Every structure is written in C-alpha cells, then in structure tokens.
JSON list of C-alpha atoms in Angstrom, two decimals:
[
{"chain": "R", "resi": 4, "resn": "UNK", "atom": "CA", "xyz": [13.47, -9.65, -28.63]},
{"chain": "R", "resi": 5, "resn": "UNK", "atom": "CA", "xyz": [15.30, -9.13, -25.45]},
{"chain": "R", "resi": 6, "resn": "UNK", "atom": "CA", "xyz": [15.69, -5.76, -25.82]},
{"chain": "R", "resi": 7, "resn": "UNK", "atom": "CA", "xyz": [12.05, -4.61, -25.88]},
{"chain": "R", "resi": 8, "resn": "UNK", "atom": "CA", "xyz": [11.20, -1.17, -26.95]},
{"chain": "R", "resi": 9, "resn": "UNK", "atom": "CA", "xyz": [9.99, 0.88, -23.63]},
{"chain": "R", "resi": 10, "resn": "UNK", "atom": "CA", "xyz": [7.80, 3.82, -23.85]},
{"chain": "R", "resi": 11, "resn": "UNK", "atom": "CA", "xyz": [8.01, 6.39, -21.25]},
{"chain": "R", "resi": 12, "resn": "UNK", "atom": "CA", "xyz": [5.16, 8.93, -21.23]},
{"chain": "R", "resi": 13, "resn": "UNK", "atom": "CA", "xyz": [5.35, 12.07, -18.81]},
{"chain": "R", "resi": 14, "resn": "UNK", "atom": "CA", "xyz": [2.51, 14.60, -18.75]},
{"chain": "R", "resi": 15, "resn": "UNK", "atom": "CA", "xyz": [3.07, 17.82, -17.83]},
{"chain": "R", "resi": 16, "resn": "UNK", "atom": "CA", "xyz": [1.67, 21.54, -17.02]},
{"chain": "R", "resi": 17, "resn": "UNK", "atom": "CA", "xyz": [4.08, 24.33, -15.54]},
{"chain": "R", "resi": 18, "resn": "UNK", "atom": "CA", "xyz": [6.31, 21.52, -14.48]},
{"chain": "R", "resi": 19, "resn": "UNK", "atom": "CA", "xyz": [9.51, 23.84, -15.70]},
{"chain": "R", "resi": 20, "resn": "UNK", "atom": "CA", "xyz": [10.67, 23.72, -11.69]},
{"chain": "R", "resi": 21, "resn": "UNK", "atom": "CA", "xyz": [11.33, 19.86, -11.96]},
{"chain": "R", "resi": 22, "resn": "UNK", "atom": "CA", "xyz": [11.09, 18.90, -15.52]},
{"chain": "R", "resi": 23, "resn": "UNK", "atom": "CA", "xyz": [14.60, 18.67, -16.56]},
{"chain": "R", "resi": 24, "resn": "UNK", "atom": "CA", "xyz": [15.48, 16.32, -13.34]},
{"chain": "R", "resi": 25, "resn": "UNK", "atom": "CA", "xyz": [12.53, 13.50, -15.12]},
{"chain": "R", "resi": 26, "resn": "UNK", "atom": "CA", "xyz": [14.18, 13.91, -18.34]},
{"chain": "R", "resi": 27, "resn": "UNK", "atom": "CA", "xyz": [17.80, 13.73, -17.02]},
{"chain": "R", "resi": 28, "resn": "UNK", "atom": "CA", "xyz": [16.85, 10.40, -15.43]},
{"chain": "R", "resi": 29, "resn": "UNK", "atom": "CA", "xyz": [15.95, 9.54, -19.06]},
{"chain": "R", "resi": 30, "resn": "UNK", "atom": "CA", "xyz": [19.03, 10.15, -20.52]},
{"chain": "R", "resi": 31, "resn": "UNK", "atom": "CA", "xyz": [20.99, 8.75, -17.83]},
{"chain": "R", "resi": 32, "resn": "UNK", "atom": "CA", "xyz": [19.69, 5.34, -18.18]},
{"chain": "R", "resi": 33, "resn": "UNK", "atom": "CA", "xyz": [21.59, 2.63, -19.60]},
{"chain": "R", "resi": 34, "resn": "UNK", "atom": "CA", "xyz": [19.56, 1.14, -21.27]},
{"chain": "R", "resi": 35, "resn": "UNK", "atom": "CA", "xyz": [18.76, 2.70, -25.04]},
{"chain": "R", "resi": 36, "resn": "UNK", "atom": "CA", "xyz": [16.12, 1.19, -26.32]},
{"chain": "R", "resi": 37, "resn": "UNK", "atom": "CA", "xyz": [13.91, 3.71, -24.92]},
{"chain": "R", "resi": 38, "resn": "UNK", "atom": "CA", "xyz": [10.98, 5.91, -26.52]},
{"chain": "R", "resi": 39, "resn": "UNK", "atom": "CA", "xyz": [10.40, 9.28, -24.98]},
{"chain": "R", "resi": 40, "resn": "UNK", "atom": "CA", "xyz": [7.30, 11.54, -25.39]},
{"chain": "R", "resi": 41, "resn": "UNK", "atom": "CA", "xyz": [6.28, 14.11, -22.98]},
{"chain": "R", "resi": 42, "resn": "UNK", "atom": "CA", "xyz": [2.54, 15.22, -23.38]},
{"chain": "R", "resi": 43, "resn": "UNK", "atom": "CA", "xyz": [1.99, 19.17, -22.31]},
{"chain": "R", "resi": 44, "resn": "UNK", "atom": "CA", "xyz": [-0.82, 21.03, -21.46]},
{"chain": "R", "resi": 45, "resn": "UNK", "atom": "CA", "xyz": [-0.19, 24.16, -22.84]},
{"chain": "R", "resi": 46, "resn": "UNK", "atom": "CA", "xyz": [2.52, 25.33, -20.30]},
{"chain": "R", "resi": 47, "resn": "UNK", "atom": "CA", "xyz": [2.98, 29.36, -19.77]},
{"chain": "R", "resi": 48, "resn": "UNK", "atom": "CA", "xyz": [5.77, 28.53, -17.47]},
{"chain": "R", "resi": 49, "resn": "UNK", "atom": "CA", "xyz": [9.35, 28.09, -19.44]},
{"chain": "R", "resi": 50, "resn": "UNK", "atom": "CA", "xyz": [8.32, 24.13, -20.18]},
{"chain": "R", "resi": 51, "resn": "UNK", "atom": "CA", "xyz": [8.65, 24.52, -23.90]},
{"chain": "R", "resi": 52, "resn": "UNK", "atom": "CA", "xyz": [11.51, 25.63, -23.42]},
{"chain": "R", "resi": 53, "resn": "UNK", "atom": "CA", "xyz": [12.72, 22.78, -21.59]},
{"chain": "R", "resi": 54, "resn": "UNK", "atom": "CA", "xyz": [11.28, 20.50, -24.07]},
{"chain": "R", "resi": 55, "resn": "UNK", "atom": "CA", "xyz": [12.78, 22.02, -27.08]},
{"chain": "R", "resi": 56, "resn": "UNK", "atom": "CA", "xyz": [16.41, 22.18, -25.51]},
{"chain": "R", "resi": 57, "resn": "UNK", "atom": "CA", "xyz": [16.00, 18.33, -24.70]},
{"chain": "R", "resi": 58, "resn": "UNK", "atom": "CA", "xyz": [14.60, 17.40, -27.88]},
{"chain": "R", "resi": 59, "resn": "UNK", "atom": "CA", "xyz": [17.87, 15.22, -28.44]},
{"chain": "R", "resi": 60, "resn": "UNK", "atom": "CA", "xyz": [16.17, 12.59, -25.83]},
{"chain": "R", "resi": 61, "resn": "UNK", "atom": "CA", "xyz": [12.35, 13.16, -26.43]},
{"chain": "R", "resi": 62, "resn": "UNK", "atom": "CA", "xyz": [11.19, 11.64, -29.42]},
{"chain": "R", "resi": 63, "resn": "UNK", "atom": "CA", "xyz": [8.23, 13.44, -29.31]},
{"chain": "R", "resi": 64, "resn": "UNK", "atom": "CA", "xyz": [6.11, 15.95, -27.77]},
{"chain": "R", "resi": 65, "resn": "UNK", "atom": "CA", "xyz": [3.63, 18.41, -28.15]},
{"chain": "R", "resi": 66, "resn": "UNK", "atom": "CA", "xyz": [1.62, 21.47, -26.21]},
{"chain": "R", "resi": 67, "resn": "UNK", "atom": "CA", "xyz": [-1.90, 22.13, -26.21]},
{"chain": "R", "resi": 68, "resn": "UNK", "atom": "CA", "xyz": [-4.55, 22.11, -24.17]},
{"chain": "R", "resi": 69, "resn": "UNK", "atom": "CA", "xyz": [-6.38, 18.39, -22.71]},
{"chain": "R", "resi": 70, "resn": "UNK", "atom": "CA", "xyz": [-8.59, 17.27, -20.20]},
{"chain": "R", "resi": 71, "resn": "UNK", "atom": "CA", "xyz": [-6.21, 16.12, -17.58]},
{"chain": "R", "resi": 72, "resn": "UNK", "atom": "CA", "xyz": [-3.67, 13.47, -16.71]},
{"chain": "R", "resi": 73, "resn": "UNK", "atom": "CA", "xyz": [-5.40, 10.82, -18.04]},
{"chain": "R", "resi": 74, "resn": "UNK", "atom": "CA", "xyz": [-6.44, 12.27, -21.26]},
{"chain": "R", "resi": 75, "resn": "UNK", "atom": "CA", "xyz": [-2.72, 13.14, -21.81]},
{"chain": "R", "resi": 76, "resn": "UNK", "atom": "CA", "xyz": [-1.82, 9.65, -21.02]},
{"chain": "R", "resi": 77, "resn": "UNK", "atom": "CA", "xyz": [-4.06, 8.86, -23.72]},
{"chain": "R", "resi": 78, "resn": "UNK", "atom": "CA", "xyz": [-2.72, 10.65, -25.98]},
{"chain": "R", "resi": 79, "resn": "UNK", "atom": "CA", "xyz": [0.73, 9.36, -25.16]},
{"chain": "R", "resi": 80, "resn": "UNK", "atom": "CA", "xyz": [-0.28, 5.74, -25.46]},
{"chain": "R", "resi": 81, "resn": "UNK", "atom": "CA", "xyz": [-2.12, 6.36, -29.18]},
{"chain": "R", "resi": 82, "resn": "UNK", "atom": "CA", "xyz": [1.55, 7.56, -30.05]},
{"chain": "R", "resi": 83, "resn": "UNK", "atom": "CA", "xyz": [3.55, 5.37, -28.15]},
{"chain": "R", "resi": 84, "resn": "UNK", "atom": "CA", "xyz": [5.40, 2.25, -30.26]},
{"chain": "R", "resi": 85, "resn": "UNK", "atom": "CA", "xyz": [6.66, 0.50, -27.06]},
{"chain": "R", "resi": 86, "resn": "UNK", "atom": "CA", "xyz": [5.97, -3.33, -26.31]},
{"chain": "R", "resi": 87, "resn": "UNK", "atom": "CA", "xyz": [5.84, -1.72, -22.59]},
{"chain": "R", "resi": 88, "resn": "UNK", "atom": "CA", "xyz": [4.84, 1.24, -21.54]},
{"chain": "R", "resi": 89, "resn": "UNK", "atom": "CA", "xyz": [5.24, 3.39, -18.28]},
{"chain": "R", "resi": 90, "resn": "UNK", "atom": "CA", "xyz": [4.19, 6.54, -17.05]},
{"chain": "R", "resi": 91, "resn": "UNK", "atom": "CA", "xyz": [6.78, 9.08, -15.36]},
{"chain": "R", "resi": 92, "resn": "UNK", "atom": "CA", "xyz": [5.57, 11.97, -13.54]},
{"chain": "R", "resi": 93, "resn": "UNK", "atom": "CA", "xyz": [6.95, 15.57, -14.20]},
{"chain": "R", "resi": 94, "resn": "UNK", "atom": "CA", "xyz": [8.24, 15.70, -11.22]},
{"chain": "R", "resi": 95, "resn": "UNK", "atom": "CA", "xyz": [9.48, 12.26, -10.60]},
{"chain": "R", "resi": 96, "resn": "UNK", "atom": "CA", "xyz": [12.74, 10.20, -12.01]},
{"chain": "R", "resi": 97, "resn": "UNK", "atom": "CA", "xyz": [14.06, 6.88, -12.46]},
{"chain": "R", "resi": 98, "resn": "UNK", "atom": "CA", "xyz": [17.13, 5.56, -10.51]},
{"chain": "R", "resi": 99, "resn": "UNK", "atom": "CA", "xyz": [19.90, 4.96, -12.96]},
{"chain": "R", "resi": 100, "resn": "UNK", "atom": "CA", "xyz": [19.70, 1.56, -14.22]},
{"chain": "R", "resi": 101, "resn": "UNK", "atom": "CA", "xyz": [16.08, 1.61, -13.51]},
{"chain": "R", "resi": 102, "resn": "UNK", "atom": "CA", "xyz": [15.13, 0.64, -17.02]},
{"chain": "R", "resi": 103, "resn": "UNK", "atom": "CA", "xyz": [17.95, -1.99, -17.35]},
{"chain": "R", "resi": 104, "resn": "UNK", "atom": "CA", "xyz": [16.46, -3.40, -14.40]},
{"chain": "R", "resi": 105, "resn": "UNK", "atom": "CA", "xyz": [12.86, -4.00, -15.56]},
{"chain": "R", "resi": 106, "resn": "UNK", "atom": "CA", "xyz": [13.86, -5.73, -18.76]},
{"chain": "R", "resi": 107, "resn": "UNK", "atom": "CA", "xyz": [16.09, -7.94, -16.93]},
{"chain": "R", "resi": 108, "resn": "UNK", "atom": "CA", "xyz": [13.08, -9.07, -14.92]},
{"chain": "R", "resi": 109, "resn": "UNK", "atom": "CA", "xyz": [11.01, -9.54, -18.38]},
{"chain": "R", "resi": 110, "resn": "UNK", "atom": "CA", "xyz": [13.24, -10.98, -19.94]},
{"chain": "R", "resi": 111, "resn": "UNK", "atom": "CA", "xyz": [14.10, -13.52, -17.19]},
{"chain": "R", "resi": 112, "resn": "UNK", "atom": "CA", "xyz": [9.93, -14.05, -17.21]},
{"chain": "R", "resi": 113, "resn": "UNK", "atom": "CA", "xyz": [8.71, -17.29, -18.69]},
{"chain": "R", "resi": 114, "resn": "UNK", "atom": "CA", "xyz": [5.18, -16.31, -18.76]},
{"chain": "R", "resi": 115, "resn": "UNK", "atom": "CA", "xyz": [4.43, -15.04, -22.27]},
{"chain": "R", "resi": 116, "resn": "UNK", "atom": "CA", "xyz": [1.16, -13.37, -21.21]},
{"chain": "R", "resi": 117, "resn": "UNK", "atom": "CA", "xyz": [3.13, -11.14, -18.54]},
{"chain": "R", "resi": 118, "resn": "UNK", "atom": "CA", "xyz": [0.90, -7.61, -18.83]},
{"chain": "R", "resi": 119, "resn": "UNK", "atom": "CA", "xyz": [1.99, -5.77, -15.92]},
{"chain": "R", "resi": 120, "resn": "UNK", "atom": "CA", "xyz": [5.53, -5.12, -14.22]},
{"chain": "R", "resi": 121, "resn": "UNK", "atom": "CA", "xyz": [5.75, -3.19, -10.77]},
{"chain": "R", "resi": 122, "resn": "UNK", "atom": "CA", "xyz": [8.07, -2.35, -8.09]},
{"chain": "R", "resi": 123, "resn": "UNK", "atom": "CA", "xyz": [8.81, -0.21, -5.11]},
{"chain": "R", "resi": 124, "resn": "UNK", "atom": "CA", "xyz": [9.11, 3.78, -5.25]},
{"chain": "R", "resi": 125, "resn": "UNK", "atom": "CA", "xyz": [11.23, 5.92, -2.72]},
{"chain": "R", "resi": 126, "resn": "UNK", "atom": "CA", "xyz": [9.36, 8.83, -1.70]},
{"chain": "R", "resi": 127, "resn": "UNK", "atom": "CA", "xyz": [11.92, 11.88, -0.87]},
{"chain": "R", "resi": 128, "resn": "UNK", "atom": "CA", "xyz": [12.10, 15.28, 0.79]},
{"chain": "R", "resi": 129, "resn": "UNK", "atom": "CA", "xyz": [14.66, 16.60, -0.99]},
{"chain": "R", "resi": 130, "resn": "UNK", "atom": "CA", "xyz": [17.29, 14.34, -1.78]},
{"chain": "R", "resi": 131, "resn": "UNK", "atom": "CA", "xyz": [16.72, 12.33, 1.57]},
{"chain": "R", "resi": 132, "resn": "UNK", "atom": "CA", "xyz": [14.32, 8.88, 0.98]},
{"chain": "R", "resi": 133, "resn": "UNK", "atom": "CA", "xyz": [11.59, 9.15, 3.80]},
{"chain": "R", "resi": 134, "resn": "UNK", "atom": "CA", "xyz": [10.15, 5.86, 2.79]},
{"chain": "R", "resi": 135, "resn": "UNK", "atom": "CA", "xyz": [9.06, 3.79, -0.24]},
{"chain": "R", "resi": 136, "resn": "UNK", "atom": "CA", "xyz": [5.58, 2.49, -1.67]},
{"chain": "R", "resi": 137, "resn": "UNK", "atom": "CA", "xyz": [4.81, -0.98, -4.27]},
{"chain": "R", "resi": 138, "resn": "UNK", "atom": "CA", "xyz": [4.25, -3.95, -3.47]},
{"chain": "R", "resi": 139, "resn": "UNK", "atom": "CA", "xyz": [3.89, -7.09, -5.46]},
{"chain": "R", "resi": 140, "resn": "UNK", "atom": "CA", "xyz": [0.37, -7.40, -7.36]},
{"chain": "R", "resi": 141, "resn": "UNK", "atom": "CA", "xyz": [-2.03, -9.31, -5.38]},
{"chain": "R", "resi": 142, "resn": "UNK", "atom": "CA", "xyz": [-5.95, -9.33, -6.54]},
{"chain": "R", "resi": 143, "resn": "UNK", "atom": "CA", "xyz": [-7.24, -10.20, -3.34]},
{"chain": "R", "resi": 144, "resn": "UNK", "atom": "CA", "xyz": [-5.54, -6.63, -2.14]},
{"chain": "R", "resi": 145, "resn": "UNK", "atom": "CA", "xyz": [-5.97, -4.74, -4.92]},
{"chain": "R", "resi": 146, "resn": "UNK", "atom": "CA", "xyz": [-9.38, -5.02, -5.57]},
{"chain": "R", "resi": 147, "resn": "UNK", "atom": "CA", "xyz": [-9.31, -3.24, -2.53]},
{"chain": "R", "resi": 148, "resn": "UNK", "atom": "CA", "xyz": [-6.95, -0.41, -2.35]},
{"chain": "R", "resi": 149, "resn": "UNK", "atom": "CA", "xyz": [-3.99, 0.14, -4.68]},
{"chain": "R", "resi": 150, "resn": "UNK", "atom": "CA", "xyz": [-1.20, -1.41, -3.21]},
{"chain": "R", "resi": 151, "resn": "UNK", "atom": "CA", "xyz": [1.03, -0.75, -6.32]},
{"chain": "R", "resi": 152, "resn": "UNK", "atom": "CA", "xyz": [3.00, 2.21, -7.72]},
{"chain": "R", "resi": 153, "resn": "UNK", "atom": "CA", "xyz": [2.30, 3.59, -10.68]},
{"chain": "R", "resi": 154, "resn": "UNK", "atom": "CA", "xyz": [5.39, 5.06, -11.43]},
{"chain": "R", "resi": 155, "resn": "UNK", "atom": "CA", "xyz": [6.99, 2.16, -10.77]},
{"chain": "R", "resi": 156, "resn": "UNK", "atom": "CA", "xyz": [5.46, 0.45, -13.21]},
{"chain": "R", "resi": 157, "resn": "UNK", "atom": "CA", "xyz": [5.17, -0.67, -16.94]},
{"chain": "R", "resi": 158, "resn": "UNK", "atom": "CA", "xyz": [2.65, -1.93, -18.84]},
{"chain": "R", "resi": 159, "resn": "UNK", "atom": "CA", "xyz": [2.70, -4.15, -21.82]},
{"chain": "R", "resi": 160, "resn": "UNK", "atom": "CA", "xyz": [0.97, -2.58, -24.96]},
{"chain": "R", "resi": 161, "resn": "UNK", "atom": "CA", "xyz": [-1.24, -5.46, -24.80]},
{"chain": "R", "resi": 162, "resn": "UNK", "atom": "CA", "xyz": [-2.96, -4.12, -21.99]},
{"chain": "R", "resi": 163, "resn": "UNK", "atom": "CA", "xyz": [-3.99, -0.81, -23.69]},
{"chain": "R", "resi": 164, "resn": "UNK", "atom": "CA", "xyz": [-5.35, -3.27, -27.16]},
{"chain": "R", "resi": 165, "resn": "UNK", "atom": "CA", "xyz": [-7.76, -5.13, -24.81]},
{"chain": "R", "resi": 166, "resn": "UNK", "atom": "CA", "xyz": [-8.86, -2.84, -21.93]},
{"chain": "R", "resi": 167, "resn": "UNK", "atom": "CA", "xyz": [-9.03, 0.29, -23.71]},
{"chain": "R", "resi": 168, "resn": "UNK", "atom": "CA", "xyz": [-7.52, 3.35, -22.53]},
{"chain": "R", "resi": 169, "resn": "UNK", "atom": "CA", "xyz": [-7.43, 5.33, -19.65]},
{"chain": "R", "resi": 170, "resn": "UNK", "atom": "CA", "xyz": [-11.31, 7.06, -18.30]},
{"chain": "R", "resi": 171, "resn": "UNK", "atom": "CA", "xyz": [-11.14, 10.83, -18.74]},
{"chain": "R", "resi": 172, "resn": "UNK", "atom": "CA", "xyz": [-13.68, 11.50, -16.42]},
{"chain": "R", "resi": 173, "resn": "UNK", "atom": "CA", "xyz": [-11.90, 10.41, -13.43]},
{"chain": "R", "resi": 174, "resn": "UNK", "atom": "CA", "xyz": [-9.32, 12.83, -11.85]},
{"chain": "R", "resi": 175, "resn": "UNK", "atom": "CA", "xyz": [-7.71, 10.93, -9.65]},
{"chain": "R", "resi": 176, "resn": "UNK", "atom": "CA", "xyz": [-7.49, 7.19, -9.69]},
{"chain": "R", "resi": 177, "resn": "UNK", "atom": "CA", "xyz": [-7.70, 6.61, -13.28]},
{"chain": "R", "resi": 178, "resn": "UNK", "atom": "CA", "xyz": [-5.28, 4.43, -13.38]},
{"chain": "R", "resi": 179, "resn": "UNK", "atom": "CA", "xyz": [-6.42, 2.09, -10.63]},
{"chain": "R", "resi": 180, "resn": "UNK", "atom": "CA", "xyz": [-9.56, 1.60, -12.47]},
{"chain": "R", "resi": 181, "resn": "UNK", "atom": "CA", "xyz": [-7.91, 0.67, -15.62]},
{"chain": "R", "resi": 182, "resn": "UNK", "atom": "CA", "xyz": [-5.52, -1.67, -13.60]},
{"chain": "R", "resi": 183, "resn": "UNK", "atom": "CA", "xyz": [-9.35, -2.98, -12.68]},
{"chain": "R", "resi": 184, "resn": "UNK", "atom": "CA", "xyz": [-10.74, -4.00, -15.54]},
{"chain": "R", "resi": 185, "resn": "UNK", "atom": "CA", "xyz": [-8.33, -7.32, -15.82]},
{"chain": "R", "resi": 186, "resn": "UNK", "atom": "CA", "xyz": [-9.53, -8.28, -12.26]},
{"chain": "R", "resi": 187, "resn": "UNK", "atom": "CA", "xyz": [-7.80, -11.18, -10.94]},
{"chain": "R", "resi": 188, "resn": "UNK", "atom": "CA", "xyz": [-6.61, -12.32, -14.44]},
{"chain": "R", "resi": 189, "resn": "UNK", "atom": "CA", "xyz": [-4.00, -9.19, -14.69]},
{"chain": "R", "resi": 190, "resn": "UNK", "atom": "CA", "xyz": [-0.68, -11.42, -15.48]},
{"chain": "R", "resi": 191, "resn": "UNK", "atom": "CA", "xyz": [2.14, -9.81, -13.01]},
{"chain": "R", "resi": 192, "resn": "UNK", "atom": "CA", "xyz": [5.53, -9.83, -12.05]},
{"chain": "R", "resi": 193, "resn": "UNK", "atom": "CA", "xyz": [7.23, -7.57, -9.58]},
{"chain": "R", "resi": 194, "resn": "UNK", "atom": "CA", "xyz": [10.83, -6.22, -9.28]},
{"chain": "R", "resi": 195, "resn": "UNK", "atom": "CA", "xyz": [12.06, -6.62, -5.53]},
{"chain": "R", "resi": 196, "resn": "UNK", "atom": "CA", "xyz": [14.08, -3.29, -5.55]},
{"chain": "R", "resi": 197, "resn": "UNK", "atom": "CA", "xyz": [13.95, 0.47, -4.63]}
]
C-alpha cells in the first residue's frame, strides 16, 4: 500500500524529435512501480519506431488515429491500472526521483480522500531553466485561472470514477475543466519542489 501503482500516460503525434528524452525520464526513475502507456496518433514521423525499440519500459501503446489530446488521454485512462495517474507530455520529462518524490508526499498524507497531487514545473530553453510554474491548489484561485501544472501533477483514479473523463470537444483547456467539476471540494496536496 505504500508503494502505489502510478500510471503515466503521454500522447503523442510526430513527437520522434523529443520522444525518447520523456521515455528516458521514465526509465530513469527510481521508483518501479510505474505503468507506462504512450497513446499515438498515427505518427508518419519515425515514432513507432521509437515506441517499439522502448517497448522494454512501455507497457503499452498503440497508433491510430483520435480526436486530440484529450481523447488520447481518454483512452489512456480506460487502460490505465494506476491508483494515480499523471499525464507527461511528448516533449516533456520528469526529474530523476520525480516519482519517488510524489509517493513520498502520499504516502506521508493522512487524508484518505487525497484526489489530486501537484507541484512546480521548470520551464527550459534548452537545458537552461528560465523559470518554473505550480502552485499549491487553492479554489478561490483556481476557479479563476489555472494556477497549477498539469504535468506536474497526478491524479488519483478516483477522480476519473466520479467526474468522468476528459471533454473531447475542448482543445485546449480540457483539463482545467475537468479539474472543475470537483469545485472547491477537490482534496489536494502539493509537493514544494522543482
């Protein structure tokens, strides 16, 4: 029970440019209880074969044609087996020890309804940090503007069972609305780190 199973979904289209940096900062991480699926969108650009030289640290993936990032989200969720879940862009990675980190701050949680962890995000140019995003979950705030990062984030499955999945007919800001529908009852805890 301390060592909860974490889904990490990536979606991708002719990502092949910065692909295998995301899944490198999956196998780098140490911790292992970690579920991998990458979601495609029928890449023409080398992707597959990214995917199927990796296959030893994504447990699952597929190719074919969706609706957009949300709908391949969705898609990742219905397969996902995680007690959390998070979603890592193609062209994003996790820190090493990133995952470690976020369990430590479940698992040190007391609140048995906790649905939602966040933390900060470095942006970079390059490999130089020009600044970071996240902040701590704060209705009054949020229902606002959202002052979290998504990457940065994981959600527990529990989420997903009450609020539904992700709306396909938004492009952009999909997953603010679904971070929404709780309103001020969204049960939070944030990770003080970049």
């Amino acid at each position: 029970s301390n060592k909860p199973l974490i889904t990490v979904i990536t979606s991708t289209l002719n990502a092949a440019k910065h692909l295998p940096a995301a899944i490198q900062s999956i196998r780098e991480q140490n911790y292992q209880n970690i579920e991998y699926i990458i979601i495609d969108g029928a890449s023409s650009d080398g992707t597959l074969d990214i995917l199927r030289a990796n296959e030893d640290v994504i447990d699952y993936w597929v190719s074919e044609p969706d609706k957009g990032i949300y709908d391949a989200w969705n898609k990742g969720v219905k397969l996902s087996r995680g007690d959390w879940v998070a979603f890592l862009g193609a062209d994003d990675i996790y820190l090493e020890g990133a995952m470690q980190a976020y369990v430590a701050l479940i698992n040190s949680c007391s609140d048995e309804s906790l649905q939602f962890v966040s933390s900060q995000v470095n942006l970079t140019s390059g490999s130089k940090v020009v600044g970071s995003i996240g902040q701590s979950w704060d209705w009054r705030v949020f229902r606002k503007y959202m002052n979290v990062a998504h990457v940065g984030s994981l959600h527990h499955k529990s989420l997903f069972v009450k609020f539904g999945l992700f709306d396909v007919t938004y492009k952009i800001c999909g997953d603010y609305e679904f971070l929404l529908r709780p309103r001020a009852n969204l049960s939070t805890i944030y990770l003080n780190s970049t």
